[in-house]
Amino acid sequence: MYFQVTKPTLHAYFIKLVIFIIWTTASSAATSNPFSTCPTEAYLIQTPRDLPITFGVDLSTGSYRNLSQNMGTEKVNGIGFSIHDNYMYGWDYGAGTLARFGSDYQAEPLVVNDLIGKNFYVGDVALKDNAWYGYRPNSGLYRISLEQGVEEYSLQRIATASYMGNPKITDFAFHPLDKLIYSVDNNGYLLSIDPATGLTTTIIQVLSESELEFNFTFGAQYFDVQGNLYISNNGNGFIYKINIDGIHSTANFFTYGPSSSSNDGARCALAPVIIQTAVDFGDAPDTYGTSLEKSGARHALSQLYLGEIIDGEANAYVNPLNDDSSDQNDDEDGVSFITGIEIGETALINVHASQSGGFLNAWIDWDHDGVFNEDEKIISERSLLEGDNFIEVSVPVWAHTGDTWSRFRISSTQSLGPTGGVSDGEVEDYPVMITETGVLLSYYPGSNSYTSFAFEDLYPDMGDFDMNDVIVNLRITEFIRDGKLIRIRFDAKLAALGASYHNGFAIELLGIAPEIIKSDSIVKTMNGHKTYTNLDESDSDNATIILSNDLWNYVSSGEQECNYFRTERGCETSVLPHWSVIVPLTTPVIKESVPTKPYNPFIFSTAGYYHGDTVLTVTGTHPGRGYEVHMKNYPPTGI
């Protein structure tokens, strides 16, 4: 059996087929919907092989996700995001014309007249007028209007390349405030371009050869709503953040991102850069680069981290703030200093990794200048095994004694600096103490941990006995040389006050006579402010260090109408009141003759304040130091 098709029938069939193909094509184009919002992530277009790939990049950490493995053409460049219709527009190398890209990331070529026969790899969509602008070296600046309802578009030249000075740029972006075009050229200079005339102004060099590890090809450049320009280096994926401030403009390394020889980017310039995923920050002072505003060290949370605990935050809790106050989880638990850090000696550090395969980079601010410099890097690209890793660190002879900061970063990214975002791992910052040679440190309970002491201030009178009237976190450090104790350091945090009575906190140094304390050299630092003050008592057999005569001086209950501190909802602060006291001895004491730590910590009634009817009945007055509460089996001081 067979069918015989006459010519009229075949012709009618062909017409129907053509109509069907046209209808199908139109239907396919109609399915390309715009993006629903002004996205906060950046879109990075790369062509590692034969087809362009779309990545969504979180600028805060450099984390990225694959959004499209195929954009429906052979290559895309000069792409920008339009705030006018929420589409992206870029140059389609396969079609040789401008194309529109919706939320499916597929190319929809536009019919453009007056093409120059060459592809554009520099372009963006304007914010003031609904138009795409493209630039090509040796050709000039061009514009294509994107007004709705136009069936055919026209490529119009704004300025010749020679008029513009033929800048060597690989991408540009429109500023959300002044609406000018900005770009960083292949020599690290920041340029501005007037889109109406093409007038190009060289502003200032923001990056130099000494600052760049790879070439100056910044194939992806885009803005945030605050007017910060972000540029991505094709060679290594490093993303720099540039504040646009005329001749005062500066560039800072911001994030480790993906790299490619073919790199182009688009972003909604009216969107802020925000923390989109759970991120871990450090907590050193912000001079070290800690907060997001300072391009601080930060890691997207993953299964790779230091110690046993990791938590995330929306931004850094810069010292003296504490990110553990929100959930009481101390995630600075991955690094232990086994030995003291002595000038000219070798220190031993234990670093605990959650799994193998991560790389450790670390710094100590040896000269105490508030910056982690290149010559202060103590560990570089060290591959870690799961569990404990014991590492030796050489302490330079030029290091300064005293308190300073350290930073430890683990990541699958091998080479890290002290700042910038990265897609996995963790950063942990630790205060450290550098001592002179020959001094050993003995910690209680550990070099980076505290023990909590909880007191009832009416003991032995029967009360609620909830053990929260005074809670103090305490760490003790003994400095020992040649087997003798030469000084003691107390680090304390006021964790809670669950009683309205006024109490002081002190520590009796059992076995240490008051006369061997160098009282005029005791150093007290309260909430970061250093003072030299006499804190010891001399009218007893043992020296007693008064850390505070009235703990209520460090907190306020009136601002929030609270009766207590951190024992009722909403009655707390973002910073735990904290202090350190360094007590030097005039005469070293044989270590074995000193009782074991924690010595004898206690609370006492603040002089001049009422302390309950029972105490008033027994003493007939406000008792002051005459009323003390000690730990079990510890005697009163006798004052």
XYZ file of C-alpha atoms in Angstrom:
639
model
C 0.000 0.000 0.000
C 1.237 3.470 -0.738
C -0.028 7.054 -0.742
C 0.202 9.344 -3.711
C 0.559 13.002 -2.746
C -0.352 15.520 -5.402
C 1.560 18.793 -5.679
C -1.260 20.989 -4.291
C -1.558 18.706 -1.265
C 2.218 18.765 -0.678
C 2.267 22.559 -0.994
C -0.539 22.916 1.536
C 1.305 20.549 3.888
C 4.520 22.604 3.551
C 2.651 25.821 4.402
C 1.168 24.178 7.478
C 4.612 22.900 8.489
C 6.146 26.367 8.185
C 3.316 27.861 10.229
C 3.838 25.156 12.859
C 7.586 25.846 13.058
C 7.002 29.591 13.404
C 4.365 29.036 16.070
C 6.616 26.614 17.929
C 9.519 29.064 17.872
C 7.313 31.875 19.132
C 5.919 29.649 21.863
C 9.427 28.632 22.877
C 10.493 32.281 23.131
C 7.433 33.111 25.188
C 8.420 30.528 27.792
C 11.541 32.501 28.673
C 10.341 34.381 31.728
C 12.186 37.301 33.334
C 13.855 36.966 36.709
C 11.287 37.472 39.440
C 13.368 39.869 41.540
C 16.536 41.925 41.590
C 18.923 39.078 42.550
C 21.583 39.576 45.227
C 23.934 36.997 43.741
C 26.179 37.758 40.790
C 25.925 35.874 37.492
C 29.213 34.625 36.116
C 29.367 33.380 32.521
C 32.274 31.106 31.631
C 33.091 29.020 28.561
C 35.566 26.374 29.729
C 34.891 24.142 26.707
C 32.430 24.582 23.836
C 29.307 25.841 25.623
C 28.832 28.811 27.975
C 27.956 27.951 31.588
C 26.069 30.196 34.020
C 27.135 30.285 37.675
C 25.433 32.076 40.540
C 28.119 33.570 42.798
C 27.636 34.621 46.413
C 29.996 37.602 46.570
C 30.191 37.408 50.366
C 32.057 34.078 50.333
C 32.799 33.219 46.704
C 30.496 30.190 46.937
C 28.926 29.421 43.583
C 26.334 27.110 42.071
C 25.829 25.917 38.534
C 22.652 27.483 37.149
C 22.892 26.369 33.520
C 25.211 23.989 31.691
C 24.106 25.258 28.285
C 22.971 28.759 27.344
C 21.774 27.740 23.881
C 24.688 29.192 21.941
C 28.436 28.765 21.562
C 29.641 31.737 23.656
C 28.207 34.717 25.569
C 30.013 37.890 26.603
C 29.363 41.558 27.402
C 26.387 40.555 29.562
C 24.433 42.851 31.888
C 21.292 42.737 34.038
C 18.432 45.061 33.140
C 16.488 46.624 36.007
C 13.916 47.748 33.443
C 12.517 44.305 32.628
C 14.551 41.857 34.815
C 16.209 40.154 31.841
C 19.902 39.824 31.098
C 21.302 40.992 27.770
C 24.618 39.941 26.286
C 26.440 39.360 23.049
C 25.613 36.000 21.466
C 28.724 34.821 19.585
C 26.785 32.036 17.856
C 24.194 34.380 16.378
C 26.575 37.318 16.065
C 24.107 39.687 17.693
C 22.698 40.855 21.018
C 20.573 38.263 22.842
C 18.132 38.305 25.716
C 18.336 35.797 28.577
C 15.482 35.009 30.932
C 15.328 32.877 34.047
C 16.042 29.752 31.940
C 19.416 31.290 30.873
C 18.750 30.472 27.200
C 19.773 32.841 24.407
C 17.017 34.622 22.463
C 18.846 36.468 19.651
C 17.529 39.922 18.758
C 17.346 41.338 15.252
C 19.887 44.179 15.300
C 20.643 46.457 12.363
C 23.942 48.093 11.477
C 26.141 45.405 13.008
C 29.880 45.982 12.712
C 30.649 42.326 11.928
C 32.593 41.804 15.154
C 31.667 40.404 18.534
C 31.588 42.439 21.755
C 33.140 41.146 24.954
C 32.588 44.308 27.029
C 29.054 45.375 27.872
C 26.368 46.179 30.446
C 22.779 47.419 30.618
C 22.290 51.033 31.659
C 20.340 52.020 34.754
C 19.058 55.411 33.634
C 18.007 54.554 30.090
C 16.744 51.192 28.876
C 19.673 50.348 26.643
C 22.622 47.962 26.317
C 26.051 49.512 25.907
C 29.006 47.680 24.436
C 32.644 48.541 23.872
C 35.248 47.038 21.608
C 38.920 48.131 21.512
C 39.847 49.848 18.246
C 36.139 50.267 17.458
C 34.519 52.329 20.215
C 31.444 52.619 22.437
C 28.054 51.479 21.058
C 24.442 51.556 22.224
C 21.362 49.444 21.487
C 18.014 50.726 22.745
C 15.943 48.035 24.459
C 12.636 49.862 24.567
C 9.667 47.520 24.464
C 7.709 46.951 21.289
C 10.695 47.257 18.969
C 10.858 44.451 16.413
C 14.261 45.437 15.108
C 17.039 47.085 17.079
C 19.836 49.351 15.887
C 23.487 49.460 16.883
C 24.520 53.093 17.276
C 28.081 54.253 17.832
C 28.467 56.774 20.671
C 32.212 57.397 20.353
C 35.227 56.102 18.506
C 37.931 54.194 20.347
C 40.473 56.902 19.556
C 38.249 59.592 21.126
C 38.020 57.435 24.255
C 41.765 56.871 24.356
C 41.280 53.248 23.260
C 41.168 51.905 26.842
C 42.215 48.273 27.337
C 39.259 46.987 29.339
C 37.608 43.582 29.472
C 34.309 44.540 31.140
C 32.513 47.547 32.622
C 29.505 48.285 34.828
C 27.017 51.103 35.442
C 27.191 52.891 38.799
C 23.798 52.777 40.611
C 24.088 56.376 41.855
C 25.810 58.593 39.301
C 24.824 56.308 36.366
C 28.283 56.559 34.787
C 30.210 53.546 33.491
C 33.215 52.363 35.520
C 35.915 49.845 34.731
C 39.366 48.733 35.870
C 41.683 48.411 32.890
C 44.473 45.946 32.189
C 46.959 48.122 34.079
C 44.911 48.342 37.271
C 43.596 51.876 36.672
C 40.032 52.852 37.548
C 38.259 54.566 34.636
C 34.941 56.362 34.290
C 33.060 56.643 30.992
C 30.216 59.015 30.216
C 27.680 56.862 28.323
C 26.247 59.908 26.542
C 29.525 61.021 24.945
C 32.089 58.263 25.554
C 34.357 60.712 27.415
C 36.775 58.510 29.349
C 38.566 59.676 32.492
C 41.446 57.877 34.184
C 40.871 58.320 37.939
C 43.573 56.470 39.888
C 45.512 53.205 39.893
C 43.737 50.969 42.398
C 45.791 47.800 41.842
C 49.478 47.423 41.084
C 51.637 44.518 39.954
C 52.831 43.924 43.522
C 49.219 43.379 44.605
C 48.301 40.917 41.874
C 49.422 37.318 41.681
C 48.053 36.855 38.159
C 47.257 39.063 35.177
C 45.147 42.202 35.091
C 42.276 40.692 33.105
C 39.085 41.495 35.006
C 36.485 39.871 32.806
C 33.569 40.277 35.244
C 32.791 43.650 36.845
C 29.608 44.692 38.672
C 28.227 47.042 41.348
C 26.207 46.756 44.539
C 23.526 49.226 45.567
C 25.971 51.160 47.788
C 28.161 51.949 44.794
C 30.967 49.470 45.453
C 32.527 47.978 42.323
C 33.486 44.293 42.334
C 35.996 42.971 39.817
C 36.884 39.309 39.241
C 40.371 38.344 38.059
C 40.230 35.755 35.275
C 43.601 34.288 36.258
C 42.797 33.176 39.811
C 39.168 34.102 40.479
C 40.093 36.656 43.150
C 37.359 39.262 43.585
C 38.315 42.789 44.655
C 36.006 45.401 46.133
C 36.526 49.029 45.097
C 34.943 52.004 46.790
C 34.311 54.725 44.214
C 35.572 57.925 45.827
C 37.381 59.847 43.102
C 41.147 60.001 43.581
C 40.648 58.418 47.020
C 39.204 55.217 45.526
C 40.802 52.072 46.918
C 40.677 48.374 46.101
C 40.683 45.602 48.691
C 40.753 41.869 48.216
C 37.232 40.619 49.003
C 36.561 37.005 48.034
C 38.097 33.884 46.522
C 35.887 33.113 43.513
C 35.956 30.742 40.503
C 38.503 31.429 37.755
C 38.378 31.009 33.976
C 40.152 32.387 30.927
C 36.695 33.236 29.556
C 34.962 35.267 32.234
C 32.022 37.664 32.097
C 29.554 38.801 34.727
C 26.234 40.489 35.347
C 24.480 41.626 38.499
C 21.492 43.701 39.507
C 23.224 46.921 40.591
C 20.350 47.832 42.943
C 20.908 44.777 45.143
C 23.068 44.822 48.283
C 25.785 42.252 48.960
C 24.420 40.214 51.842
C 25.260 37.019 53.665
C 23.117 34.509 51.781
C 24.222 31.317 53.538
C 25.497 30.317 56.960
C 28.941 31.906 57.315
C 31.661 31.749 59.950
C 33.590 34.930 60.789
C 36.562 35.593 63.025
C 36.354 37.802 66.097
C 39.687 39.595 66.339
C 39.656 43.416 66.372
C 38.604 44.833 63.013
C 42.042 46.253 62.225
C 42.919 42.664 61.290
C 40.136 42.500 58.667
C 37.315 40.738 60.502
C 33.919 42.216 59.575
C 32.273 42.052 56.151
C 32.747 45.820 55.798
C 36.507 45.312 56.168
C 36.540 42.378 53.698
C 37.137 40.190 56.734
C 38.054 36.509 56.838
C 34.879 34.455 56.426
C 33.934 30.922 55.386
C 30.692 29.373 54.150
C 29.855 26.590 56.597
C 30.750 23.079 55.486
C 31.874 19.739 56.911
C 35.461 21.019 57.015
C 36.278 22.983 60.161
C 38.564 23.262 63.185
C 37.774 21.542 66.488
C 34.427 19.975 67.344
C 32.026 22.913 66.918
C 31.312 25.483 64.240
C 28.529 28.066 64.114
C 27.536 30.801 61.731
C 26.632 34.464 62.041
C 25.364 37.264 59.822
C 28.501 39.329 60.411
C 31.571 39.292 62.615
C 31.260 39.829 66.359
C 34.411 41.918 66.476
C 36.315 41.826 69.756
C 35.199 42.536 72.458
C 31.881 41.220 71.108
C 31.398 37.487 71.406
C 29.590 35.311 68.831
C 29.089 32.663 71.516
C 26.651 34.852 73.465
C 23.804 33.982 71.112
C 23.903 30.213 71.546
C 26.539 29.669 74.261
C 28.568 27.475 71.906
C 32.264 28.344 71.939
C 33.418 27.358 68.457
C 36.966 28.652 68.975
C 38.004 25.136 69.966
C 40.296 23.893 67.212
C 43.709 25.219 68.270
C 45.650 24.538 71.482
C 48.959 26.127 72.412
C 50.864 23.248 73.989
C 53.839 25.367 74.978
C 54.333 29.039 75.629
C 55.236 31.417 72.824
C 58.753 32.601 73.660
C 60.856 35.010 71.661
C 63.492 33.189 69.611
C 62.178 29.732 70.542
C 59.966 27.085 68.918
C 56.364 26.797 70.080
C 54.229 23.662 69.732
C 50.623 24.000 68.577
C 47.937 21.327 68.263
C 45.377 21.897 65.493
C 42.338 19.613 65.387
C 40.647 19.152 61.976
C 37.184 17.699 61.426
C 38.396 15.734 58.402
C 41.412 15.239 56.190
C 41.950 17.172 52.988
C 41.935 20.728 54.303
C 44.787 23.227 54.173
C 45.800 25.398 57.110
C 47.107 28.956 56.895
C 47.832 30.941 60.061
C 49.260 34.237 61.313
C 50.426 35.821 64.583
C 50.756 39.590 64.908
C 54.329 39.503 66.220
C 54.809 43.283 66.306
C 51.355 44.078 67.795
C 50.501 46.633 65.082
C 46.948 45.340 64.553
C 47.633 43.855 61.101
C 48.594 40.373 59.909
C 51.542 41.089 57.625
C 53.088 38.697 55.111
C 56.162 38.099 57.310
C 53.846 37.175 60.191
C 52.470 34.089 58.468
C 53.383 31.133 60.699
C 51.748 28.270 58.759
C 51.402 28.164 54.983
C 49.234 25.709 53.019
C 49.738 22.931 55.594
C 47.751 19.813 54.659
C 45.898 18.549 57.737
C 44.826 15.045 58.721
C 41.570 14.329 60.499
C 42.015 14.786 64.239
C 45.073 16.236 65.975
C 47.933 17.797 64.032
C 50.980 18.879 66.035
C 52.812 21.779 64.405
C 55.988 23.591 65.417
C 56.134 27.362 64.998
C 59.312 29.436 65.130
C 58.968 32.661 67.110
C 61.071 35.439 65.527
C 63.631 37.263 67.636
C 62.018 40.578 66.666
C 58.623 39.647 68.158
C 57.302 41.903 70.928
C 56.341 40.558 74.343
C 52.771 40.907 75.584
C 49.253 40.292 74.326
C 48.502 40.008 70.616
C 46.237 38.112 68.182
C 46.490 35.048 65.974
C 44.322 33.809 63.076
C 43.919 30.230 61.833
C 42.065 29.385 58.600
C 41.252 25.930 57.221
C 39.804 25.451 53.735
C 39.965 23.244 50.673
C 41.340 26.355 48.960
C 45.056 25.837 49.416
C 46.441 29.364 49.428
C 44.624 31.835 51.671
C 45.441 35.284 52.968
C 44.324 36.656 56.336
C 41.211 38.309 54.873
C 38.507 37.611 52.282
C 35.650 35.156 51.841
C 35.979 31.529 50.807
C 33.440 28.807 50.052
C 34.243 26.335 52.849
C 36.211 25.801 56.060
C 36.464 27.950 59.182
C 38.393 30.847 60.669
C 39.358 30.928 64.344
C 40.980 33.927 66.048
C 42.821 33.620 69.343
C 44.402 36.134 71.708
C 47.943 34.954 72.478
C 50.701 36.055 74.796
C 54.338 36.349 73.793
C 56.874 36.020 76.587
C 60.582 36.359 77.023
C 62.824 33.300 76.603
C 62.844 30.678 79.339
C 59.305 31.283 80.616
C 56.880 28.380 80.698
C 53.125 28.878 80.880
C 50.801 26.760 82.996
C 47.084 27.238 82.297
C 43.925 26.582 84.278
C 41.786 25.069 82.866
C 43.413 25.506 79.402
C 45.035 28.038 77.105
C 41.744 28.894 75.364
C 39.093 27.856 77.863
C 37.470 29.070 81.067
C 36.036 27.482 84.219
C 32.763 28.830 85.603
C 32.408 29.624 89.313
C 28.852 29.996 90.628
C 28.065 31.503 94.043
C 25.031 31.981 96.300
C 25.400 35.330 98.061
C 23.180 34.470 101.071
C 24.837 31.184 101.945
C 24.329 29.552 104.473
C 20.953 31.251 104.875
C 18.239 29.198 103.189
C 17.141 30.729 99.909
C 16.435 29.670 96.349
C 19.933 28.167 96.035
C 19.886 28.383 92.243
C 23.633 29.142 92.240
C 23.317 32.102 89.898
C 23.783 35.114 92.189
C 27.303 35.549 90.819
C 28.717 33.513 87.918
C 32.244 34.289 86.783
C 34.204 32.577 84.006
C 37.862 32.404 85.005
C 41.167 31.403 83.419
C 44.472 31.466 85.291
C 47.918 31.554 83.685
C 51.103 30.980 85.703
C 54.449 32.193 84.351
C 57.241 29.888 85.451
C 60.982 30.240 84.950
C 63.555 27.772 86.285
C 60.829 26.027 88.268
C 59.732 29.224 90.034
C 56.548 31.251 89.738
C 57.342 34.815 88.583
C 53.861 36.221 87.776
C 50.207 35.261 87.515
C 47.526 36.351 85.080
C 43.767 36.215 85.676
C 41.307 36.490 82.760
C 37.681 36.754 83.861
C 34.259 37.295 82.322
C 31.166 38.274 84.246
C 28.703 35.642 83.045
C 25.635 36.439 85.181
C 24.278 38.269 88.235
C 21.150 36.621 89.593
C 20.800 38.722 92.738
C 20.149 42.390 93.355
C 22.650 42.549 96.220
C 26.001 44.160 95.500
C 28.946 41.753 95.530
C 32.627 41.959 94.799
C 34.891 39.207 93.441
C 38.403 38.368 94.611
C 40.990 35.592 94.607
C 43.165 34.726 97.573
C 46.636 33.547 96.494
C 47.224 30.734 98.930
C 50.896 30.301 99.755
C 51.931 33.714 98.402
C 52.682 36.425 100.971
C 51.416 39.965 100.292
C 54.894 41.459 100.570
C 56.216 39.624 97.487
C 53.502 41.131 95.247
C 54.800 44.103 93.243
C 51.659 46.119 93.869
C 52.581 49.210 91.877
C 53.118 47.106 88.722
C 49.832 45.214 88.681
C 48.218 45.744 85.267
C 44.435 45.608 84.962
C 42.640 45.714 81.607
C 38.879 46.207 81.825
C 36.864 45.856 78.612
C 39.983 46.664 76.616
C 41.087 49.681 78.697
C 44.413 49.250 80.506
C 45.173 50.715 83.933
C 47.893 50.301 86.527
C 46.349 49.955 89.943
C 46.876 48.435 93.371
C 44.439 45.520 93.612
C 45.961 43.501 96.447
C 45.315 43.451 100.168
C 48.249 43.325 102.561
C 46.647 42.778 105.979
C 46.430 38.956 105.851
C 48.786 36.006 105.606
C 48.067 35.469 101.918
C 47.905 38.019 99.129
C 44.377 38.702 97.919
C 43.658 40.193 94.502
C 40.431 42.193 94.298
C 39.195 41.929 90.728
C 36.083 43.981 91.531
C 34.619 45.592 94.639
C 31.172 45.802 93.022
C 30.278 43.665 90.020
C 27.151 45.748 89.358
C 29.473 48.566 88.250
C 30.072 46.599 85.026
C 26.428 46.174 84.059
C 23.261 48.216 84.142
C 19.852 46.869 85.086
C 18.032 50.161 84.626
C 18.316 50.522 80.840
C 16.183 47.464 80.182
C 14.224 47.603 83.450
C 15.836 44.364 84.568
C 16.515 43.271 88.107
C 19.253 40.844 87.115
C 21.929 40.347 84.461
C 21.676 37.410 82.017
C 19.338 35.444 84.252
C 16.066 36.785 82.848
C 14.944 37.102 79.262
C 16.176 40.198 77.434
C 18.488 41.267 80.256
C 21.883 40.788 78.691
C 24.495 42.499 76.578
C 26.295 41.539 73.394
C 29.592 41.822 75.248
C 30.335 40.003 78.485
C 32.093 42.406 80.869
C 35.640 41.086 80.931
C 38.921 41.942 82.516
C 42.452 40.670 82.882
C 44.865 41.256 85.746
C 48.614 40.551 85.571
C 50.226 40.199 88.992
C 54.064 40.281 89.062
C 56.079 38.902 91.987
C 59.127 40.683 93.371
C 60.564 37.383 94.592
C 60.027 34.173 92.557
C 58.279 31.397 94.470
C 59.089 27.711 94.068
C 56.181 26.329 92.077
C 55.711 23.250 94.254
C 55.148 25.437 97.314
C 52.136 27.143 95.765
C 48.789 25.349 96.151
C 47.186 24.138 92.950
C 44.998 26.428 90.887
C 42.374 27.931 91.086
C 43.698 29.155 94.477
C 40.764 30.546 96.473
C 38.200 32.593 94.481
C 35.289 34.071 96.465
C 32.635 36.775 96.525
C 32.073 39.334 99.268
C 29.538 41.963 100.213
C 30.210 45.415 98.765
C 30.913 47.938 101.491
C 28.080 50.334 102.304
C 25.275 48.205 100.798
C 22.429 46.311 102.449
C 22.915 42.543 102.171
C 19.720 41.059 103.613
C 17.995 40.987 106.985
C 19.919 37.981 108.297
C 23.300 39.570 107.676
C 22.054 42.852 109.138
C 20.784 41.074 112.251
C 24.042 39.186 112.820
C 26.463 42.032 112.056
C 24.286 45.008 112.980
C 25.640 46.869 109.944
C 26.538 46.587 106.286
C 29.292 43.962 106.492
C 31.432 44.761 103.434
C 34.506 42.490 103.367
C 33.349 40.949 106.615
C 30.948 38.726 104.659
C 32.493 36.226 102.210
C 31.208 33.214 100.290
C 33.859 30.669 99.292
C 33.924 27.363 97.479
C 33.362 24.205 99.485
C 36.229 23.359 101.892
C 37.979 26.690 101.327
C 38.486 28.937 104.387
C 37.627 32.653 104.671
C 40.445 35.150 104.341
C 40.235 36.311 107.954
C 39.647 39.958 107.106
